[in-house]
Coordinates of C-alpha atoms in Angstrom, one line a residue:
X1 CA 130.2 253.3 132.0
X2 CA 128.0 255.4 129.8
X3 CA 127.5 254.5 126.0
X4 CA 129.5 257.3 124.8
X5 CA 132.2 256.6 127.0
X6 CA 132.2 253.0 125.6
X7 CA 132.0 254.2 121.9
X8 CA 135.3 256.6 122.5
X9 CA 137.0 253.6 124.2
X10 CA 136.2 251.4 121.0
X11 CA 136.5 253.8 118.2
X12 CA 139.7 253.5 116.3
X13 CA 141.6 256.9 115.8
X14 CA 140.8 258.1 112.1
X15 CA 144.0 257.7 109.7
X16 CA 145.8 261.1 109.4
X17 CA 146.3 262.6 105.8
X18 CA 150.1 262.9 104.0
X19 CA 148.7 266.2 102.3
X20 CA 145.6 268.8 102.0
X21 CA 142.7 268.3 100.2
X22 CA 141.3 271.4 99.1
X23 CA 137.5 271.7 98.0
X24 CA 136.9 275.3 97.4
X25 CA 137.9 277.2 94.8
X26 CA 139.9 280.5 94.3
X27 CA 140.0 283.3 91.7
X28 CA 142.6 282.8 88.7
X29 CA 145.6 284.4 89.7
X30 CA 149.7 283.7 90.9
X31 CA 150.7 284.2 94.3
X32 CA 154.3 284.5 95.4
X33 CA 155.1 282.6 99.0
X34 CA 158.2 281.2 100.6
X35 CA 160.4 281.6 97.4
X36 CA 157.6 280.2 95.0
X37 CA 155.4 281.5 92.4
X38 CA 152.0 279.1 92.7
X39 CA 148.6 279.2 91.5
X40 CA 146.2 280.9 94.1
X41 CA 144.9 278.0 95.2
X42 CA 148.3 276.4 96.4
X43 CA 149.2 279.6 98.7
X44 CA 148.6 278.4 101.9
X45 CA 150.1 279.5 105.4
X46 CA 149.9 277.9 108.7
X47 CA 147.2 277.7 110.9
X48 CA 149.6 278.6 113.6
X49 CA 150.9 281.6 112.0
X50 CA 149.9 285.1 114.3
X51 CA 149.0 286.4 111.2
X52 CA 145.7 284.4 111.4
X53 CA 145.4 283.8 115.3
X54 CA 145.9 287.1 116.3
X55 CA 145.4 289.6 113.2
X56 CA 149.0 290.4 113.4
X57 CA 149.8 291.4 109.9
X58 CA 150.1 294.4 107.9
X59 CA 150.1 294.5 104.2
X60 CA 149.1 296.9 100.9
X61 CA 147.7 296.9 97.9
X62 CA 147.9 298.2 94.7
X63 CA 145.8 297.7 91.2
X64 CA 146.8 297.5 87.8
X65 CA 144.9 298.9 85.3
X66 CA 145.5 298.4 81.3
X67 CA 148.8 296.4 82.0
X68 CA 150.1 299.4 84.3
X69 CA 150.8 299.9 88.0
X70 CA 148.9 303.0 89.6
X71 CA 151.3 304.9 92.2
X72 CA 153.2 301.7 93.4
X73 CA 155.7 303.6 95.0
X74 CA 153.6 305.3 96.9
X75 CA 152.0 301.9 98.2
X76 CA 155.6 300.5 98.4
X77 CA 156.0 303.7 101.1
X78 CA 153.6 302.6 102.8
X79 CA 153.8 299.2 102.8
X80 CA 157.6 299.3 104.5
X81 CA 156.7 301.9 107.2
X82 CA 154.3 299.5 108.3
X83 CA 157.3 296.8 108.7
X84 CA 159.0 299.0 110.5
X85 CA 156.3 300.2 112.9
X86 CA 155.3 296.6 113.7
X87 CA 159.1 295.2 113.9
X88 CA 158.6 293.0 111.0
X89 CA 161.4 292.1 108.3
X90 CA 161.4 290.6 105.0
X91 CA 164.1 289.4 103.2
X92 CA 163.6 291.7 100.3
X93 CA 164.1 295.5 99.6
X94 CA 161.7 297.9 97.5
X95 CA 163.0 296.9 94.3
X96 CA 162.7 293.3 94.8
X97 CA 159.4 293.7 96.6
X98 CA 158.7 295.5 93.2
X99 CA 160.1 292.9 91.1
X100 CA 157.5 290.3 92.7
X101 CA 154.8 292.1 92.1
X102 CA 155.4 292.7 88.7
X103 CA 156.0 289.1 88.4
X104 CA 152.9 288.0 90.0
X105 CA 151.4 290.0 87.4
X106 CA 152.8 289.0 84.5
X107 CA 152.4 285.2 85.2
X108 CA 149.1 286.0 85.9
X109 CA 148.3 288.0 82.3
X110 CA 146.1 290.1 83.9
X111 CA 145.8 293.6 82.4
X112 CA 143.6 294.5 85.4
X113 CA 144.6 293.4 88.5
X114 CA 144.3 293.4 92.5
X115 CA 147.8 293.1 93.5
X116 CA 148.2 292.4 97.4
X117 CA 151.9 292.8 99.2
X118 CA 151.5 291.5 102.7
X119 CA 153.4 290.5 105.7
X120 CA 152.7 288.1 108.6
X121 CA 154.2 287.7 112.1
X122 CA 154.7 284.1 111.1
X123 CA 154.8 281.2 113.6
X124 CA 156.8 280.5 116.1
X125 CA 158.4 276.8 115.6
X126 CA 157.9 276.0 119.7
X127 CA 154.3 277.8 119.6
X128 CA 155.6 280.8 121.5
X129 CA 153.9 283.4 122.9
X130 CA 157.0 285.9 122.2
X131 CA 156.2 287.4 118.9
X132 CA 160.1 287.6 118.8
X133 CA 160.1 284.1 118.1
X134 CA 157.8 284.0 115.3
X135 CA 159.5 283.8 111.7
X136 CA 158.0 287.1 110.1
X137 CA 156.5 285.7 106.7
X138 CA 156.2 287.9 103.4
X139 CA 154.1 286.8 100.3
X140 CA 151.6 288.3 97.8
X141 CA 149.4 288.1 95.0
X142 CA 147.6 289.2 91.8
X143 CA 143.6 288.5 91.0
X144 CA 141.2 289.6 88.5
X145 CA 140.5 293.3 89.5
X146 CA 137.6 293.8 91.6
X147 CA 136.0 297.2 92.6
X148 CA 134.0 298.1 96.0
X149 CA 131.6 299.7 93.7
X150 CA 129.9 297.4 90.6
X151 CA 129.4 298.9 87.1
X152 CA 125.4 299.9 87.9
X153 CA 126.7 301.1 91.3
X154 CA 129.2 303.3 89.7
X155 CA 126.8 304.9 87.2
X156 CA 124.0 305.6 89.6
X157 CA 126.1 305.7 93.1
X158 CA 126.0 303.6 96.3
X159 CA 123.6 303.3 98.6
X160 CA 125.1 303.9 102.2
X161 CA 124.3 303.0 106.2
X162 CA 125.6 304.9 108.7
X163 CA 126.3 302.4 112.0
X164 CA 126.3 303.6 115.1
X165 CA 130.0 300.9 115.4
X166 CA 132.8 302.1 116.6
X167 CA 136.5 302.3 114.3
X168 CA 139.3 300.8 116.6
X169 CA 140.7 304.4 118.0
X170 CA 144.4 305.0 117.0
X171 CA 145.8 305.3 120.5
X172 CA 145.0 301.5 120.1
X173 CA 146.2 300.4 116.7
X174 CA 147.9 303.3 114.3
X175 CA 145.9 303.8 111.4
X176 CA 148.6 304.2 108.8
X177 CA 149.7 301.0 109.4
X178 CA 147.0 298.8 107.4
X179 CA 146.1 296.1 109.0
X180 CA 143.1 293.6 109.1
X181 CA 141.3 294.5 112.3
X182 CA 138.2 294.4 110.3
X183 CA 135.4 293.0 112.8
X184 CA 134.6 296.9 113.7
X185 CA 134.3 297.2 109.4
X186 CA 132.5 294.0 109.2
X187 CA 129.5 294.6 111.6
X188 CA 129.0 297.8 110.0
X189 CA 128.6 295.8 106.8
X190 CA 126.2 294.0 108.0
X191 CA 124.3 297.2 109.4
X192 CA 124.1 297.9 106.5
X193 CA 122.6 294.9 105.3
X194 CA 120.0 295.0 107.0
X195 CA 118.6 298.5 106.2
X196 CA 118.6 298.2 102.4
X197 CA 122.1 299.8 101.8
X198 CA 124.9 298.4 99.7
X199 CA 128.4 299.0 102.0
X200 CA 128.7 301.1 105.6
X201 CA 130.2 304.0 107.3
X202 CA 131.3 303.7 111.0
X203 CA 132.3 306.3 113.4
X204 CA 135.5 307.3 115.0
X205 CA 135.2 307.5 119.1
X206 CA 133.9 311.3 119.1
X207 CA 130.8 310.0 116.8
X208 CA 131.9 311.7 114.0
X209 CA 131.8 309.9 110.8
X210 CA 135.2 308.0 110.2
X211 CA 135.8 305.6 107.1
X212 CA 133.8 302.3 105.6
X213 CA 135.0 298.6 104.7
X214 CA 138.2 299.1 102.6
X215 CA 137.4 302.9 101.7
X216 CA 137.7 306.7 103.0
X217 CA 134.9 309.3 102.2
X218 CA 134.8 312.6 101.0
X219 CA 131.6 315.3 101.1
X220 CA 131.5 318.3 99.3
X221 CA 129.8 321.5 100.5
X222 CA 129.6 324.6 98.4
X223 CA 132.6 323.4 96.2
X224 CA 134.4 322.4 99.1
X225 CA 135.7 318.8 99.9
X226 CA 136.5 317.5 103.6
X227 CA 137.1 313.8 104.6
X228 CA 137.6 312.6 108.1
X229 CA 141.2 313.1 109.6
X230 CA 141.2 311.2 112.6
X231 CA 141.2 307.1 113.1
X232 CA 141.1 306.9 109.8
X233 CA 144.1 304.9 107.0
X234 CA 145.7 307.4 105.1
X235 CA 144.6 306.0 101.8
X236 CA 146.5 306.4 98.8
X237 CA 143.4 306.9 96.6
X238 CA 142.5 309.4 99.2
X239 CA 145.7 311.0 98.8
X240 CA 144.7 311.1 95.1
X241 CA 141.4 312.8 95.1
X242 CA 144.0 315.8 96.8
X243 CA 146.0 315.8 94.3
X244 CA 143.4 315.9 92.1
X245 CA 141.6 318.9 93.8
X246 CA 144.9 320.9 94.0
X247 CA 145.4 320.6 90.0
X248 CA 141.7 321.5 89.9
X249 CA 142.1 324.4 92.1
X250 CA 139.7 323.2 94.1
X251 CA 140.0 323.3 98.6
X252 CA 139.8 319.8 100.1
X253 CA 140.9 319.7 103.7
X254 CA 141.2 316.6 106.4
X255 CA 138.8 317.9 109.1
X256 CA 135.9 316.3 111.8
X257 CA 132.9 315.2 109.5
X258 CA 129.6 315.1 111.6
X259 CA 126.8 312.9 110.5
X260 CA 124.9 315.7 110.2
X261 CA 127.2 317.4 107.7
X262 CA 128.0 314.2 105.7
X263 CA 124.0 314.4 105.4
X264 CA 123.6 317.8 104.5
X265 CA 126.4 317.5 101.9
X266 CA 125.9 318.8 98.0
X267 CA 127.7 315.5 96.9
X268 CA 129.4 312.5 98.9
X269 CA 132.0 310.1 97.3
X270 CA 134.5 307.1 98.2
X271 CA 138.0 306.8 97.3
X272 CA 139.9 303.0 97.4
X273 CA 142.2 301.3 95.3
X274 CA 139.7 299.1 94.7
X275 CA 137.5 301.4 92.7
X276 CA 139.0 304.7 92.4
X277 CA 136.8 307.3 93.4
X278 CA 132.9 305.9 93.8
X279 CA 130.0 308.2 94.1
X280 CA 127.2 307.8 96.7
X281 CA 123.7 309.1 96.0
X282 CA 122.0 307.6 99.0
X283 CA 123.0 307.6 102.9
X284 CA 120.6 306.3 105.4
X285 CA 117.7 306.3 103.2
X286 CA 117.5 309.5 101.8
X287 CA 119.0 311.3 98.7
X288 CA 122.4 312.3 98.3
X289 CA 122.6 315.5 95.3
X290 CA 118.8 314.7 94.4
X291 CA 120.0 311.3 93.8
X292 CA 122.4 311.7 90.6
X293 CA 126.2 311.3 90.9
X294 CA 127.3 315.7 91.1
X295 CA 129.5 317.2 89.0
X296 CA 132.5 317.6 91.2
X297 CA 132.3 313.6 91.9
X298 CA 132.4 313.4 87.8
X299 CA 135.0 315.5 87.3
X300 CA 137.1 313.9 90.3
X301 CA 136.0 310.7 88.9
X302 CA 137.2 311.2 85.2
X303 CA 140.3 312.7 85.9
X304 CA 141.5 309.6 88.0
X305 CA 141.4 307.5 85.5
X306 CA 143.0 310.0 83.1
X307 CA 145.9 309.8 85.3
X308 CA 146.1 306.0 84.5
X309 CA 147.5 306.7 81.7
X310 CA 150.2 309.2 83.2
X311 CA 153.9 308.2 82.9
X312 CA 154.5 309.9 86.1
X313 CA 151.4 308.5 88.2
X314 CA 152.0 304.6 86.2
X315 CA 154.2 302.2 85.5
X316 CA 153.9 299.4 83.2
X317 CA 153.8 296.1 83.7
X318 CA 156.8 293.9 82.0
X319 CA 154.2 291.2 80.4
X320 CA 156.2 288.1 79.1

């Protein structure tokens, strides 16, 4: 008998906790789960749950911005044609879905907020493999706002890698439903890294130019705006920046963007809730506009956040 062998047979069994101890730490903020509003660190869900085994999940967000929600219903929209694409319920309709996202956000007193809606397969209480079995799970969350883009970044505009990785193609996983099949996103990232730049592009599966980590993009040529139409989520900031073009009077279309022509582009910007509309300066290295944010990105850019202030585009948040 070996030594190990007679170290296992000797060993007693270590004593099994009654609860979690939890040694990292977690943004301030309330999350709603299972019923409960709970301080972000207590929001836990099961290590079983499909949600984190397999990615199966979809969810949405929306941000607050000076105590008001920006286009929730449009995110609401969304959020509930994903349900029903993935054959996920939740025991709540759009108003009460509302309702707990307002709470979340009041509890929280955050006048700018990152406010997550989201919706897990859940776990099966046998450990099925049928993902009819599993007890769909909704919860969400408010946190400190955060933006893709910092305050310098914003000013001066991002610096961005193109990787050569692949976005999952939607005859594999429909696009509109968001979703966090991110590894695709994540080794982009880290592309990116490694050459010097700040976030990533990837491509769609013809090699042209298809979205980033969290964010869609936009070039402008000769006062005209494109942004990728295919493999990409439909964001609802993206969405915006049309809006925002058609009051302008200015032509934006959803079309194939080459590499090349994101390159040779007058301006380049980003759109995500988590930012608004973001200017890049830099892709690959070399200048973006001479490398100063263009007009037509500071236009876009300051009538956004006009908007916030819109009765029809926000709604406010009912603080305590």
């Amino acid at each position: 008998m070996s030594q190990t062998t007679k170290m296992r047979d000797t060993r007693q069994l270590p004593a099994v906790s009654d609860r979690h101890i939890d040694p990292h730490a977690y943004p301030d903020g309330i999350a709603f789960l299972d019923g409960q509003y709970l301080p972000m660190s207590q929001a836990k869900i099961s290590v079983l749950d499909w949600g984190f085994l397999h990615s199966d999940a979809t969810y949405d967000t929306v941000h607050v911005w000076n105590g008001g929600f920006f286009r929730l219903d449009q995110h609401l929209d969304r959020f509930f044609a994903g349900l029903e694409k993935l054959r996920m319920t939740i025991p709540f309709d759009r108003d009460g879905v509302s309702e707990i996202l307002h709470d979340c956000v009041a509890l929280s007193g955050h006048r700018a907020a990152y406010v997550e809606m989201l919706c897990t397969r859940g776990a099966s209480p046998t450990f099925s493999r049928d993902p009819r079995q599993a007890v769909n799970r909704f919860m969400a969350f408010a946190v400190p706002f955060g933006s893709v883009a910092n305050a310098e970044q914003l000013q001066r505009g991002l610096r961005v890698a193109i990787s050569d990785k692949v976005r999952i193609p939607p005859a594999s996983i429909d696009p509109a439903i968001k979703n966090y099949h991110w590894l695709d996103l994540v080794r982009g990232l880290y592309d990116a890294y490694d050459r010097g730049a700040e976030t990533a592009l990837i491509l769609d599966f013809n090699g042209n130019v298809a979205e980033g980590p969290g964010f869609n993009v936009f070039c402008v040529k000769d006062g005209k705006l494109s942004t990728p139409a295919v493999g990409v989520l439909p964001g609802i900031t993206r969405r915006t920046a049309f809006d925002l073009c058609s009051e302008e009077g200015l032509t934006a279309e959803a079309a194939d963007v080459s590499v090349a022509a994101l390159k040779a582009a007058d301006e380049v910007f980003i759109t995500s809730t988590a930012g608004g509309i973001m200017p890049v300066t830099e892709i690959d290295g070399a200048a973006v506009a001479g490398g100063k944010v263009g007009p037509v990105t500071s236009r876009l850019m300051t009538l956004y956040w006009q908007k916030h202030d819109d009765p029809a585009w926000s709604s406010p948040v009912r603080y305590p």
